[in-house]
Amino acid sequence: QEHQKIRRLVVLDIGGGTTDASLLSFEALGEKHAYGVLATSGDNQLGGSDFDKALADLVLSKAGVDPEKVDLRRLMLECESKKRALSNADRIVVELPSLQDTDDLDPVEITRSMFEESSKPLHDSIRRILEDLVDQRQDAKNPDVILLIGGACAMPSVRDICKSIFGEASIRTNEPERSIARGAGRIASD
């Protein structure tokens, strides 16, 4: 039976409310696969919804309107959608949903750089999580692959953080918001 080289993977999963990072070993043994968890780190108070809130706060700040006039629930939904759009665009326009039909609230233009600057503390937390992996295991510094999971991983800034820590490792993000379901399906079929 032919063995493939043991590979090291860093998995970064930014879920809706949590962020987890793991260093895994992976070995293909013919049709079977062997996985090992070598190190883990995370923050159960940091997730994609924190980035949505950071964008909503930025929009409200730039709009200069009384937050009491804004439908904050609808604004958060709008910001989740616009956060995704900023992954592929340099700027977005956010409509401010009013609580009263009579209020006329002007839309706000936000650039990717404005959003990245306003969410810098969140990015710094992600950096600390990944650096914690490296502190636990020096071989975490040179993984073969970095697998990004969760919709927030589509943000270019997350990719930039990974490149700054792990160098030239291959970064994979094929539909990050569906990766958990695919992985669970693959494990269930083994």
Protein backbone atom coordinates (compact mmCIF):
# COMPACT_ATOMS: atom_id res chain seq x y z
CA GLN A 1 0.00 0.00 0.00
CA GLU A 2 1.44 3.32 -1.07
CA HIS A 3 1.67 6.15 1.48
CA GLN A 4 1.62 9.79 0.51
CA LYS A 5 3.79 12.28 2.32
CA ILE A 6 2.31 13.47 5.59
CA ARG A 7 1.03 16.98 5.04
CA ARG A 8 0.48 19.77 7.54
CA LEU A 9 -2.68 21.83 7.24
CA VAL A 10 -3.72 24.95 9.08
CA VAL A 11 -7.51 25.24 9.21
CA LEU A 12 -8.94 28.67 10.03
CA ASP A 13 -12.69 28.61 10.64
CA ILE A 14 -14.37 31.96 11.19
CA GLY A 15 -17.95 31.06 11.99
CA GLY A 16 -20.81 33.38 12.79
CA GLY A 17 -19.81 33.77 16.44
CA THR A 18 -16.56 31.88 16.95
CA THR A 19 -13.12 31.60 15.39
CA ASP A 20 -11.06 28.43 15.56
CA ALA A 21 -7.66 27.53 14.16
CA SER A 22 -6.11 24.08 14.07
CA LEU A 23 -2.88 22.55 12.89
CA LEU A 24 -3.61 19.11 11.45
CA SER A 25 -1.52 16.34 10.02
CA PHE A 26 -3.00 14.49 7.06
CA GLU A 27 -1.85 11.25 5.50
CA ALA A 28 -3.51 9.39 2.63
CA LEU A 29 -3.36 5.63 3.10
CA GLY A 30 -4.70 4.31 -0.18
CA GLU A 31 -8.45 4.97 -0.07
CA LYS A 32 -8.39 5.89 3.63
CA HIS A 33 -7.17 9.07 5.26
CA ALA A 34 -5.58 9.61 8.65
CA TYR A 35 -5.91 12.95 10.41
CA GLY A 36 -4.22 14.15 13.56
CA VAL A 37 -4.81 17.32 15.54
CA LEU A 38 -1.45 18.81 16.51
CA ALA A 39 -2.50 22.18 17.97
CA THR A 40 -5.61 24.31 18.38
CA SER A 41 -6.40 27.91 19.22
CA GLY A 42 -9.48 30.08 19.05
CA ASP A 43 -11.81 32.69 20.42
CA ASN A 44 -15.39 31.80 21.23
CA GLN A 45 -16.34 35.50 21.27
CA LEU A 46 -15.10 36.42 17.76
CA GLY A 47 -16.87 35.60 14.53
CA GLY A 48 -18.32 36.89 11.30
CA SER A 49 -21.14 38.69 13.12
CA ASP A 50 -18.51 40.89 14.80
CA PHE A 51 -17.42 42.07 11.35
CA ASP A 52 -21.08 42.75 10.47
CA LYS A 53 -21.38 44.90 13.60
CA ALA A 54 -18.12 46.72 12.83
CA LEU A 55 -19.48 47.59 9.38
CA ALA A 56 -22.82 48.72 10.84
CA ASP A 57 -21.00 50.93 13.38
CA LEU A 58 -18.90 52.43 10.59
CA VAL A 59 -21.99 53.11 8.46
CA LEU A 60 -23.78 54.80 11.35
CA SER A 61 -20.69 56.88 12.12
CA LYS A 62 -20.29 58.02 8.51
CA ALA A 63 -24.02 58.71 8.12
CA GLY A 64 -24.12 60.96 11.15
CA VAL A 65 -27.75 60.03 11.87
CA ASP A 66 -29.48 59.29 15.13
CA PRO A 67 -29.36 55.46 15.51
CA GLU A 68 -32.88 55.68 16.98
CA LYS A 69 -34.15 56.48 13.46
CA VAL A 70 -32.50 53.41 11.90
CA ASP A 71 -33.94 49.90 11.83
CA LEU A 72 -30.83 48.27 13.33
CA ARG A 73 -32.01 44.70 12.67
CA ARG A 74 -32.39 45.41 8.96
CA LEU A 75 -29.12 47.37 8.94
CA MET A 76 -27.27 44.33 10.38
CA LEU A 77 -28.72 42.12 7.62
CA GLU A 78 -27.71 44.71 5.02
CA CYS A 79 -24.20 44.89 6.49
CA GLU A 80 -23.78 41.10 6.40
CA SER A 81 -24.58 41.17 2.68
CA LYS A 82 -22.40 44.22 2.02
CA LYS A 83 -19.47 42.69 3.95
CA ARG A 84 -19.55 39.81 1.45
CA ALA A 85 -19.72 42.27 -1.44
CA LEU A 86 -16.63 44.08 -0.13
CA SER A 87 -14.66 40.86 -0.60
CA ASN A 88 -14.89 41.43 -4.36
CA ALA A 89 -15.37 45.20 -4.62
CA ASP A 90 -13.37 48.24 -3.57
CA ARG A 91 -16.46 50.11 -2.40
CA ILE A 92 -20.09 49.55 -1.53
CA VAL A 93 -23.15 51.67 -0.92
CA VAL A 94 -25.19 50.82 2.17
CA GLU A 95 -28.84 51.84 2.35
CA LEU A 96 -29.89 52.94 5.81
CA PRO A 97 -33.23 51.30 6.61
CA SER A 98 -35.46 53.75 8.42
CA LEU A 99 -37.83 52.93 11.24
CA GLN A 100 -40.31 55.47 9.82
CA ASP A 101 -41.38 55.59 6.19
CA THR A 102 -41.33 59.36 6.47
CA ASP A 103 -37.60 59.50 7.30
CA ASP A 104 -35.38 59.94 4.27
CA LEU A 105 -31.94 58.56 5.16
CA ASP A 106 -29.12 59.01 2.67
CA PRO A 107 -27.13 55.93 1.62
CA VAL A 108 -23.51 55.71 2.78
CA GLU A 109 -20.52 54.79 0.64
CA ILE A 110 -17.89 52.65 2.36
CA THR A 111 -14.55 51.60 0.88
CA ARG A 112 -12.81 48.34 1.64
CA SER A 113 -9.92 50.23 3.24
CA MET A 114 -12.32 52.13 5.53
CA PHE A 115 -13.89 48.84 6.62
CA GLU A 116 -10.52 47.14 7.15
CA GLU A 117 -9.33 50.06 9.27
CA SER A 118 -12.50 50.08 11.38
CA SER A 119 -12.28 46.31 11.94
CA LYS A 120 -8.54 46.27 12.69
CA PRO A 121 -9.03 45.07 16.30
CA LEU A 122 -10.91 42.03 14.95
CA HIS A 123 -8.13 41.32 12.46
CA ASP A 124 -5.57 41.66 15.25
CA SER A 125 -7.48 39.00 17.21
CA ILE A 126 -7.37 36.62 14.24
CA ARG A 127 -3.63 37.26 13.94
CA ARG A 128 -3.15 36.42 17.64
CA ILE A 129 -5.08 33.15 17.23
CA LEU A 130 -2.85 32.08 14.33
CA GLU A 131 0.32 33.19 16.10
CA ASP A 132 -0.76 31.09 19.09
CA LEU A 133 -0.67 28.01 16.83
CA VAL A 134 2.90 28.85 15.84
CA ASP A 135 3.84 29.37 19.50
CA GLN A 136 2.47 25.91 20.32
CA ARG A 137 4.23 24.14 17.44
CA GLN A 138 7.03 25.58 15.34
CA ASP A 139 6.01 23.34 12.41
CA ALA A 140 2.77 25.36 12.24
CA LYS A 141 4.83 28.15 10.65
CA ASN A 142 5.31 26.13 7.45
CA PRO A 143 2.08 24.32 6.58
CA ASP A 144 1.55 22.77 3.17
CA VAL A 145 -1.98 24.12 2.95
CA ILE A 146 -4.10 26.73 4.71
CA LEU A 147 -7.78 25.92 4.53
CA LEU A 148 -10.11 28.87 5.13
CA ILE A 149 -13.63 27.99 6.31
CA GLY A 150 -16.59 30.27 6.97
CA GLY A 151 -17.98 33.19 5.01
CA ALA A 152 -15.81 35.78 6.78
CA CYS A 153 -12.72 34.02 5.41
CA ALA A 154 -13.61 35.42 1.99
CA MET A 155 -12.38 38.83 3.16
CA PRO A 156 -9.05 39.64 1.45
CA SER A 157 -7.67 40.90 4.76
CA VAL A 158 -7.94 37.38 6.26
CA ARG A 159 -5.91 36.01 3.36
CA ASP A 160 -3.33 38.78 3.90
CA ILE A 161 -2.99 37.86 7.59
CA CYS A 162 -2.42 34.22 6.63
CA LYS A 163 0.23 35.16 4.06
CA SER A 164 2.06 37.36 6.56
CA ILE A 165 2.25 34.53 9.10
CA PHE A 166 2.61 31.44 6.92
CA GLY A 167 4.38 32.80 3.84
CA GLU A 168 3.86 30.96 0.60
CA ALA A 169 1.65 28.11 1.81
CA SER A 170 -1.20 27.28 -0.56
CA ILE A 171 -4.42 28.97 0.58
CA ARG A 172 -7.66 27.22 -0.27
CA THR A 173 -11.08 28.83 0.06
CA ASN A 174 -13.39 26.90 -2.23
CA GLU A 175 -16.84 28.08 -1.06
CA PRO A 176 -15.74 28.60 2.56
CA GLU A 177 -19.29 28.88 3.86
CA ARG A 178 -20.04 25.31 2.71
CA SER A 179 -16.79 23.64 3.78
CA ILE A 180 -18.07 22.35 7.12
CA ALA A 181 -21.00 20.56 5.49
CA ARG A 182 -18.75 19.03 2.82
CA GLY A 183 -16.22 17.86 5.39
CA ALA A 184 -18.91 16.29 7.54
CA GLY A 185 -20.32 14.52 4.50
CA ARG A 186 -16.91 13.18 3.55
CA ILE A 187 -16.22 11.89 7.07
CA ALA A 188 -19.66 10.29 7.22
CA SER A 189 -18.99 8.44 3.95
CA ASP A 190 -15.68 6.94 5.21
